[in-house]
Coordinates of C-alpha atoms in Angstrom, one line a residue:
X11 CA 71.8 123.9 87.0
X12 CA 75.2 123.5 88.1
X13 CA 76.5 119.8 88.9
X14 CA 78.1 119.2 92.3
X15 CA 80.9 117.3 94.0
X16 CA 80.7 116.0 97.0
X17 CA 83.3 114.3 98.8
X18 CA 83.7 111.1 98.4
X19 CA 83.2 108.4 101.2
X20 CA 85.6 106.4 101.7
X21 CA 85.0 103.2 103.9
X22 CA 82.0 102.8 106.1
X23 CA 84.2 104.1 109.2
X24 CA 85.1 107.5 107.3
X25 CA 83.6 110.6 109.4
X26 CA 85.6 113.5 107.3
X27 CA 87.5 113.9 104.5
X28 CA 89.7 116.9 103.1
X29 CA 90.8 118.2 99.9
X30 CA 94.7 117.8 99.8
X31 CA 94.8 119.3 96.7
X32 CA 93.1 121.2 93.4
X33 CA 94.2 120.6 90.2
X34 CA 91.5 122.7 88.9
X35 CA 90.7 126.6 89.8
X36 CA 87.8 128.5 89.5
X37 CA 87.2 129.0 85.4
X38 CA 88.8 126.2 84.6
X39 CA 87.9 124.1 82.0
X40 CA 87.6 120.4 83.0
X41 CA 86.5 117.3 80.6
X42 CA 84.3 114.5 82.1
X43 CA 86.8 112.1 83.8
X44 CA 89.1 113.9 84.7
X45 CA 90.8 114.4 87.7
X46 CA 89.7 117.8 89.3
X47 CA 91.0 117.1 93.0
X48 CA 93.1 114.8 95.7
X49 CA 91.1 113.8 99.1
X50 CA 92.1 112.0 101.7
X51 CA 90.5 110.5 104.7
X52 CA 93.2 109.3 107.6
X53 CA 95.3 106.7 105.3
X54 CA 93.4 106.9 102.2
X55 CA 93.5 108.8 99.6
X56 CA 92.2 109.1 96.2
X57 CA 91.6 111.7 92.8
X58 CA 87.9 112.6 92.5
X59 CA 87.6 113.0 88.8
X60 CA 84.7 115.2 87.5
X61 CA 81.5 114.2 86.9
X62 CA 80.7 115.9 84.0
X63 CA 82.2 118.7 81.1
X64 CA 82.0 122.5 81.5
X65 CA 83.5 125.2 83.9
X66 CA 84.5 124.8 87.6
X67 CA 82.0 127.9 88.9
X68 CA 83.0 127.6 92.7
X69 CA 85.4 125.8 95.1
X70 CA 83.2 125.1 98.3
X71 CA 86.5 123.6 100.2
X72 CA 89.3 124.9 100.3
X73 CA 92.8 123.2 100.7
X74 CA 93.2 121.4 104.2
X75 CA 89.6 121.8 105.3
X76 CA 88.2 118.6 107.0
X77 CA 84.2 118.1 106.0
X78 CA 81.9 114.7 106.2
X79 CA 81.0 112.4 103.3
X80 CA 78.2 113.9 101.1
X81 CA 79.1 117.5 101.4
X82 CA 79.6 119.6 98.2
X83 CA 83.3 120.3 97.4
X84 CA 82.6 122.6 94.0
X85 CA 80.3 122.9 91.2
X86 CA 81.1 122.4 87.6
X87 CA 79.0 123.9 84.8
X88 CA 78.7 126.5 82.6
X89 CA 79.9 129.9 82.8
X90 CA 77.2 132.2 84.0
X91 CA 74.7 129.0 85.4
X92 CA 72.7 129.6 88.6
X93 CA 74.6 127.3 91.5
X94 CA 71.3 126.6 93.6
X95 CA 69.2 129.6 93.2
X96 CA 72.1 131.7 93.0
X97 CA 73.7 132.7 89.7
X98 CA 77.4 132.6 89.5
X99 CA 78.7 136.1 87.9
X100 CA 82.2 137.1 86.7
X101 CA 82.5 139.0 90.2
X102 CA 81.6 135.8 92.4
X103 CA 84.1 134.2 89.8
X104 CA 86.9 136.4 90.3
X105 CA 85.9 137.2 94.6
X106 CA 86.6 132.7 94.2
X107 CA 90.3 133.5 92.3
X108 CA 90.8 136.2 94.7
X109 CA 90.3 134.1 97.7
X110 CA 93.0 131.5 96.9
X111 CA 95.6 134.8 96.0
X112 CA 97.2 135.1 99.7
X113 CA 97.6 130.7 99.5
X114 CA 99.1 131.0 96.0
X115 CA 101.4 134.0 97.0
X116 CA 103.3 132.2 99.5
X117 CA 104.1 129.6 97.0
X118 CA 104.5 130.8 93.1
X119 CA 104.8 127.5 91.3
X120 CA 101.4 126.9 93.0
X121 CA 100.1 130.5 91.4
X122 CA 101.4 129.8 88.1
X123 CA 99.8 126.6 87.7
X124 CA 96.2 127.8 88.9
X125 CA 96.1 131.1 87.1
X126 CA 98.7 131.3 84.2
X127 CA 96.6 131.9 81.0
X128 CA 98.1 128.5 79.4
X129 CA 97.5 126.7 82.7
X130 CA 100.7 123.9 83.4
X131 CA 99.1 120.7 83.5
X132 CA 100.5 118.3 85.8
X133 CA 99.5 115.9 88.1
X134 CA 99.6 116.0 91.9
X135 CA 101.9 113.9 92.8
X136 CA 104.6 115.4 89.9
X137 CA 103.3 118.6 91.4
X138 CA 104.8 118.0 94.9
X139 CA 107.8 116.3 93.8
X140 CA 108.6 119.1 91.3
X141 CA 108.3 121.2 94.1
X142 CA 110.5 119.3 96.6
X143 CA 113.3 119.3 93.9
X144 CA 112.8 123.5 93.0
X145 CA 112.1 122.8 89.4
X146 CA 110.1 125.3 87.2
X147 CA 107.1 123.3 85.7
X148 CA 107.0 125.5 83.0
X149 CA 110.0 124.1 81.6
X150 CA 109.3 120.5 82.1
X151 CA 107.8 118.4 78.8
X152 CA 105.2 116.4 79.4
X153 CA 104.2 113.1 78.2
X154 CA 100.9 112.1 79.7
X155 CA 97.6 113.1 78.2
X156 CA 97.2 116.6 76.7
X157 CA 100.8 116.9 77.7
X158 CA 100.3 116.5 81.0
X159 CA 103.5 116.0 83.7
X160 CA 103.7 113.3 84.6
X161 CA 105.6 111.5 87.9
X162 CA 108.6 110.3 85.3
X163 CA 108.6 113.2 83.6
X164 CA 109.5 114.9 86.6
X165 CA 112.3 112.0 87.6
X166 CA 113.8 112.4 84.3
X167 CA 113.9 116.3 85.2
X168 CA 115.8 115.7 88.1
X169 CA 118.2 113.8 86.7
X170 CA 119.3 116.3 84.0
X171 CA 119.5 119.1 87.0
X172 CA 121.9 116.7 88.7
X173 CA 123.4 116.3 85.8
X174 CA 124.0 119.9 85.2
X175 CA 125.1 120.1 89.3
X176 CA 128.0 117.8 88.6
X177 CA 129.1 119.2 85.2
X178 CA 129.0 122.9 87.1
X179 CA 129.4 122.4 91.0
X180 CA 130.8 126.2 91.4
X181 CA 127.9 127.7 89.4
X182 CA 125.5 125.3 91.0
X183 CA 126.5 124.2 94.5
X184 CA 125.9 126.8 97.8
X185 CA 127.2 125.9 101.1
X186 CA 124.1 127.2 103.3
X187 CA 126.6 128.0 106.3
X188 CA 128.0 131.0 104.2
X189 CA 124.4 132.2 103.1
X190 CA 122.6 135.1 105.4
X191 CA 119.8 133.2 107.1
X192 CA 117.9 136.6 105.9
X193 CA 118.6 134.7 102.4
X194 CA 117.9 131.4 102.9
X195 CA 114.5 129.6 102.1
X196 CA 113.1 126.8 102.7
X197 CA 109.8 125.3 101.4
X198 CA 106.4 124.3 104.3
X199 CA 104.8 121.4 103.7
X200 CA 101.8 121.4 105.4
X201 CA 101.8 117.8 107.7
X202 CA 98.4 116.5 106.4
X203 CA 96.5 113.4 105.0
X204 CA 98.6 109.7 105.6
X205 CA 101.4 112.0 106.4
X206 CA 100.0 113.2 109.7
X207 CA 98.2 110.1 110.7
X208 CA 101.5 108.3 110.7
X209 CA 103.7 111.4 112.5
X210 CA 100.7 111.2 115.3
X211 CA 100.8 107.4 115.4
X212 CA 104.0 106.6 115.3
X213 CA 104.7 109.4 118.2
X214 CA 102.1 107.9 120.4
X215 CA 103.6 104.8 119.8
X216 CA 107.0 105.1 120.9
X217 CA 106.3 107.6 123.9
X218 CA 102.9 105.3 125.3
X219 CA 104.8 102.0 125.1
X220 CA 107.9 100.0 126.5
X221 CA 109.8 99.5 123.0
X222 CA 112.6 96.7 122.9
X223 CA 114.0 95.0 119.3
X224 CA 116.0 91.9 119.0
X225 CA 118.0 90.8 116.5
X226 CA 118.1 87.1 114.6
X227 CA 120.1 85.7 111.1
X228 CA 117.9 82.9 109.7
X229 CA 119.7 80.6 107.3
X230 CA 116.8 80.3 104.2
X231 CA 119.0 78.9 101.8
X232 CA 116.8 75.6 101.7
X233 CA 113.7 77.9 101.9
X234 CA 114.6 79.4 99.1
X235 CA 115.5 76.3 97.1
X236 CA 111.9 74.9 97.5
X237 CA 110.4 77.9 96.2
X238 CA 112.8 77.7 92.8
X239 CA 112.2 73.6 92.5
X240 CA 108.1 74.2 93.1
X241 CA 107.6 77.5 91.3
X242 CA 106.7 75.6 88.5
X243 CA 104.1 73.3 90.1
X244 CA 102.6 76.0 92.0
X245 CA 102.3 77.8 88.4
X246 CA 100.4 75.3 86.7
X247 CA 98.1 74.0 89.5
X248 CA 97.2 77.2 91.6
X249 CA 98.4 79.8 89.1
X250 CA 100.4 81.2 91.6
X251 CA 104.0 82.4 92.5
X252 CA 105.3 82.0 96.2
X253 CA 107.7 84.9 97.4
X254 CA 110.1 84.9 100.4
X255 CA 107.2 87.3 102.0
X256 CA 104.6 84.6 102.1
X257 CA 106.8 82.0 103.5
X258 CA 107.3 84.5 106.5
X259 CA 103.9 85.6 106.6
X260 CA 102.9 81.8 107.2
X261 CA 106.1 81.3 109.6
X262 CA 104.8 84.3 111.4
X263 CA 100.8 82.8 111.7
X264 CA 102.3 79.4 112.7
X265 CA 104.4 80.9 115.6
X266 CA 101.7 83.1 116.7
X267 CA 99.5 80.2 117.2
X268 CA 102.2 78.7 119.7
X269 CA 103.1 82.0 121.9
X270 CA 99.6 83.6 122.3
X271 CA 101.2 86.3 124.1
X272 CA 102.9 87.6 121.4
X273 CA 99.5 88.0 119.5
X274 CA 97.8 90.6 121.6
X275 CA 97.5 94.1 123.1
X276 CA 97.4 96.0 126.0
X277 CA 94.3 97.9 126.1
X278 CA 93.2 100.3 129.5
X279 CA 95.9 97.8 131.7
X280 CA 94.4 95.2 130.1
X281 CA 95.9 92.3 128.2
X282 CA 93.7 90.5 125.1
X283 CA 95.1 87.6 124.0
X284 CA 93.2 87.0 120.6
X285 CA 92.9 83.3 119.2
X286 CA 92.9 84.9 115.5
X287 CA 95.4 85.8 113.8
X288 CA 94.6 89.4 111.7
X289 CA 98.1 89.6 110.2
X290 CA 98.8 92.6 109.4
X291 CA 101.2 93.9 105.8
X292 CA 102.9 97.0 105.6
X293 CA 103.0 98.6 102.0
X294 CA 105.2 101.8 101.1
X295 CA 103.4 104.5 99.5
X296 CA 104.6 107.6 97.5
X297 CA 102.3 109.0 99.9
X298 CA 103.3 107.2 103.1
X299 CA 103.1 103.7 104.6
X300 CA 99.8 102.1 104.8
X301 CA 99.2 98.5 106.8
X302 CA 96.4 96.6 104.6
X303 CA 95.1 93.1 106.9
X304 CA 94.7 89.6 106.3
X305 CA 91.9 88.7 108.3
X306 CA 91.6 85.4 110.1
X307 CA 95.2 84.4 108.9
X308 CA 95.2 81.2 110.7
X309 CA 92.8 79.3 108.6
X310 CA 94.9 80.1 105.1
X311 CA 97.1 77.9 103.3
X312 CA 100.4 79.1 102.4
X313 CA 98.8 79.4 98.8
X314 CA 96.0 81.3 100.4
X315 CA 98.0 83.6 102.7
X316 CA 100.2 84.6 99.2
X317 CA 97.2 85.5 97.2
X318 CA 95.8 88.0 99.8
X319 CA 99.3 89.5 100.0
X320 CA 99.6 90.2 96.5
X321 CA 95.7 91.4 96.3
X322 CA 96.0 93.7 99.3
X323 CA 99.4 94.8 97.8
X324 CA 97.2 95.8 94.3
X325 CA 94.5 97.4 96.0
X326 CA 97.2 99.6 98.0
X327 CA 99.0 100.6 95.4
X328 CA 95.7 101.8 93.3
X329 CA 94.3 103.2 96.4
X330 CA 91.5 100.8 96.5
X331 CA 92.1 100.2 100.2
X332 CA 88.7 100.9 102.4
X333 CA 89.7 102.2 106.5
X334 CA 87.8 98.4 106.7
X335 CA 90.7 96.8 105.0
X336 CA 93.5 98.2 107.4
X337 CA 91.8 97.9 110.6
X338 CA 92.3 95.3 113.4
X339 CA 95.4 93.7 113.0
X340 CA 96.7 92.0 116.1
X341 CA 100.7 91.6 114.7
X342 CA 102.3 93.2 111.9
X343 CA 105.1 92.1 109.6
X344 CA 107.2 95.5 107.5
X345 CA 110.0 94.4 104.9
X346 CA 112.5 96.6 103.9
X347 CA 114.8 93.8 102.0
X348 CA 113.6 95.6 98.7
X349 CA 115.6 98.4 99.8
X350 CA 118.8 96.9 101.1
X351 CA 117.8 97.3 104.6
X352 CA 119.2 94.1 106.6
X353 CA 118.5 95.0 110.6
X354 CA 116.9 97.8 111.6
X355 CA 114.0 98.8 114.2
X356 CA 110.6 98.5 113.3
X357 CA 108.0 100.8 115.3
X358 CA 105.2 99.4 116.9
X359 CA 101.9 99.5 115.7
X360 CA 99.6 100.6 118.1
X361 CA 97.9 98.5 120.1
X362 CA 99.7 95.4 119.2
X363 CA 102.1 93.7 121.3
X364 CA 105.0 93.1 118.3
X365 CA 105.9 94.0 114.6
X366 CA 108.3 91.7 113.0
X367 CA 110.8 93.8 110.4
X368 CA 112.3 91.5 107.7
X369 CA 115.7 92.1 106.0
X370 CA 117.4 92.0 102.1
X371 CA 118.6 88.4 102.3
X372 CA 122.3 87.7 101.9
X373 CA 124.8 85.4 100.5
X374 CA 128.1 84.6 103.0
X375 CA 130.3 81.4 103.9
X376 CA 128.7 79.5 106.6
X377 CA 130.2 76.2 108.1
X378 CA 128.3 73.2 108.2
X379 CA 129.6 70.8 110.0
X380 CA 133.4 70.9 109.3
X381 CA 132.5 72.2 105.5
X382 CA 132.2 76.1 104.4
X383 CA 129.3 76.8 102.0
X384 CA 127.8 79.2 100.7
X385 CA 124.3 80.0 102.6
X386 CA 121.5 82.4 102.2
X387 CA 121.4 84.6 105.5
X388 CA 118.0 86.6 106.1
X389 CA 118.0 89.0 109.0
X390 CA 114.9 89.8 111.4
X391 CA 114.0 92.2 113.9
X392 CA 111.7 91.9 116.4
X393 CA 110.1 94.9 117.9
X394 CA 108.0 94.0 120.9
X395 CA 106.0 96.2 124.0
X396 CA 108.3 94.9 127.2
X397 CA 105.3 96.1 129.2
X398 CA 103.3 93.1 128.0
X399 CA 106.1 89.6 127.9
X400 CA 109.8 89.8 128.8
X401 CA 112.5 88.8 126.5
X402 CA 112.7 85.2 127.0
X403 CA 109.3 84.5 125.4
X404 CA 109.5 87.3 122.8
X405 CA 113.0 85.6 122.4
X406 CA 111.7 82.2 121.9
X407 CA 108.8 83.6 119.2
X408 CA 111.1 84.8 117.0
X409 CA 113.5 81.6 117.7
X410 CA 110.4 79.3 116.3
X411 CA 110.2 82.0 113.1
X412 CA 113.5 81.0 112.4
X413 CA 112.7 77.0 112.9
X414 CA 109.8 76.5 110.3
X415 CA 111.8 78.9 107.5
X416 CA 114.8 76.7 108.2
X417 CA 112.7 73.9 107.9
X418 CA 110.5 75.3 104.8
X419 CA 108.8 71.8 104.5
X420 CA 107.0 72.2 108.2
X421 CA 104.9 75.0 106.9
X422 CA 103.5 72.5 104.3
X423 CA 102.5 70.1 106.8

């Protein structure tokens, strides 16, 4: 008998999942282990590798299709084998080829990797990015297993076709205002998965809610001298390393403890004012921005509060995150300083009263006193639901932010 798939549950809340993507097509050969689709559930989303060797017989899901936990996705055996009580013949195999044809003629790099006789392996997320930048897969090397494409394989692709753009910018570059729109094409990108979860979020957000942001410069230069002069310590007696992040993270629980209102939301003209703190982390994705939570952030230690950020941060990153572990946050904290970002405007996170954005910290002459020195500036934004507190108060949060990271050794107190 044939061996099923089933999608895969993912978190206890998960009511449907869909396939974002097959690597595999019907006659394919897969090898136990190895990663035969992509599924997603809301802001998760994983590979489901196959469960054992042979022949996929039968996709059951298509592309995009939405279907509970536990149902059966495709079968894997070999050729010929009876899927249930029904055998699979070479016409049920090709009628299973055929019904993909109208998806894969709209988009041939798709058709070429699903039905070319020496079938392009590559992985999904190479996959979409080769097809972002219009390269042919065909002609890309690979370097993964069984020469499979990999993500850098495709980034070191790109690079040599702008390398080629600036060598040849007449052969190359076409202004699109002098093309016939007849001519012009333009790749669809279905809006799925975390993609479409966010879009529908963050729209909700900013048309269901009163937005305002304020602007602060916090002067961390001591802040970040006590993290150089106790790196070592915390090293060798907690086997840790404090970042900038889980000073502000503990700044952030230690304000909220003091201005209540800020930690909250307005639910059905309601407002809950919660005692615990469920501080919320925004990670960037490939796939898009995910917000794992530190539940009951009050009670940890700075030492505590910087080992669950780095653990969530893992367990985002390898897609480990269940729905249970980015659910109920009552404030959120996104930093862009990895990027360069200084100010800009964080969107709220529904229902929560404020998200705090952090900035790339800065060196510039500051006087002290009647002396100039050279200080380390970090920039915050503070994106709060006027419907809920006024300025003043939101104004006055942020204000004590700034106080214990300019005063580093409060926090240890």
């Amino acid at each position: 008998m044939a061996v099923e798939v089933v999608m895969p549950k993912l978190g206890m809340a998960m009511k449907e999942g869909a396939v974002s993507l097959w690597n595999k097509a019907v006659g394919d050969s897969v090898e136990k282990g190895e990663p035969i689709a992509s599924v997603n559930s809301e802001k998760i989303e994983i590979d489901v590798e196959s469960p054992a060797e042979g022949t996929v017989l039968q996709i059951a899901v298509p592309e995009g299709e939405g279907v509970p936990p536990g149902t059966v996705i495709c079968y894997i055996g070999n050729p010929g084998e009876k899927i249930g009580t029904q055998p699979i013949s070479a016409s049920v195999q090709n009628a299973g080829s055929e019904s993909q044809a109208p998806a894969n003629e709209l988009n041939p790099s798709v058709n070429k990797v699903k039905t070319a006789g020496d079938r392009v392996k590559i992985s999904p997320v190479a996959k979409k990015m080769a097809e972002a930048a219009v390269l042919d897969i065909e002609k890309i090397k690979g370097t993964g297993p069984g020469g499979r494409i990999t993500k850098e394989d495709v980034q070191e692709a790109m690079k040599s076709q702008r390398a080629l753009q600036a060598e040849h910018p007449k052969e190359t570059r076409i202004d699109p205002q002098i093309v016939p729109a007849q001519e012009t094409q333009a790749q669809q990108v279905q809006l799925s998965g975390i993609r479409k979860v966010i879009a529908c979020r963050m729209h909700d957000s900013l048309q269901k809610t009163a937005q305002l942001t304020i602007n602060m410069k916090v002067d961390v230069t001591d802040m970040i001298a006590l993290q150089k002069q106790s790196a070592e310590a915390v090293q060798k007696n907690v086997n840790n390393n404090l970042s900038v992040t889980d000073f502000i993270a503990r700044a952030v629980v230690l304000s909220l403890k003091k201005y209540q209102e800020m930690n909250s939301a307005l639910i059905e003209d309601k407002i809950h004012l919660f005692k615990q703190v469920h501080l919320g982390l925004a990670v960037a994705l490939e796939k898009g921005l995910v917000v794992p939570v530190i539940r009951h952030a009050e009670k940890c230690s700075l030492n505590d509060l910087s080992r669950s950020i780095k653990e969530l941060a893992q367990k985002a990153r390898q897609g480990q995150l269940s729905n249970e572990d980015m659910q109920g946050s009552t404030f959120t904290i996104s930093n862009l300083g990895a990027y360069g970002v200084e100010h800009f405007t964080p969107v709220l996170n529904p229902p929560e009263t404020g998200i705090l954005g952090v900035g790339a910290v800065y060196d510039t002459p500051v006087f002290v006193g009647e002396n100039l020195e050279r200080r380390s500036i970090l920039p915050l934004s503070l994106t709060f639901d006027h419907r809920v507190l006024d300025g003043a108060p939101a104004a006055a949060f942020l204000q004590t932010v700034k106080q214990y990271l300019e005063a580093p050794i409060t926090m240890l107190i």
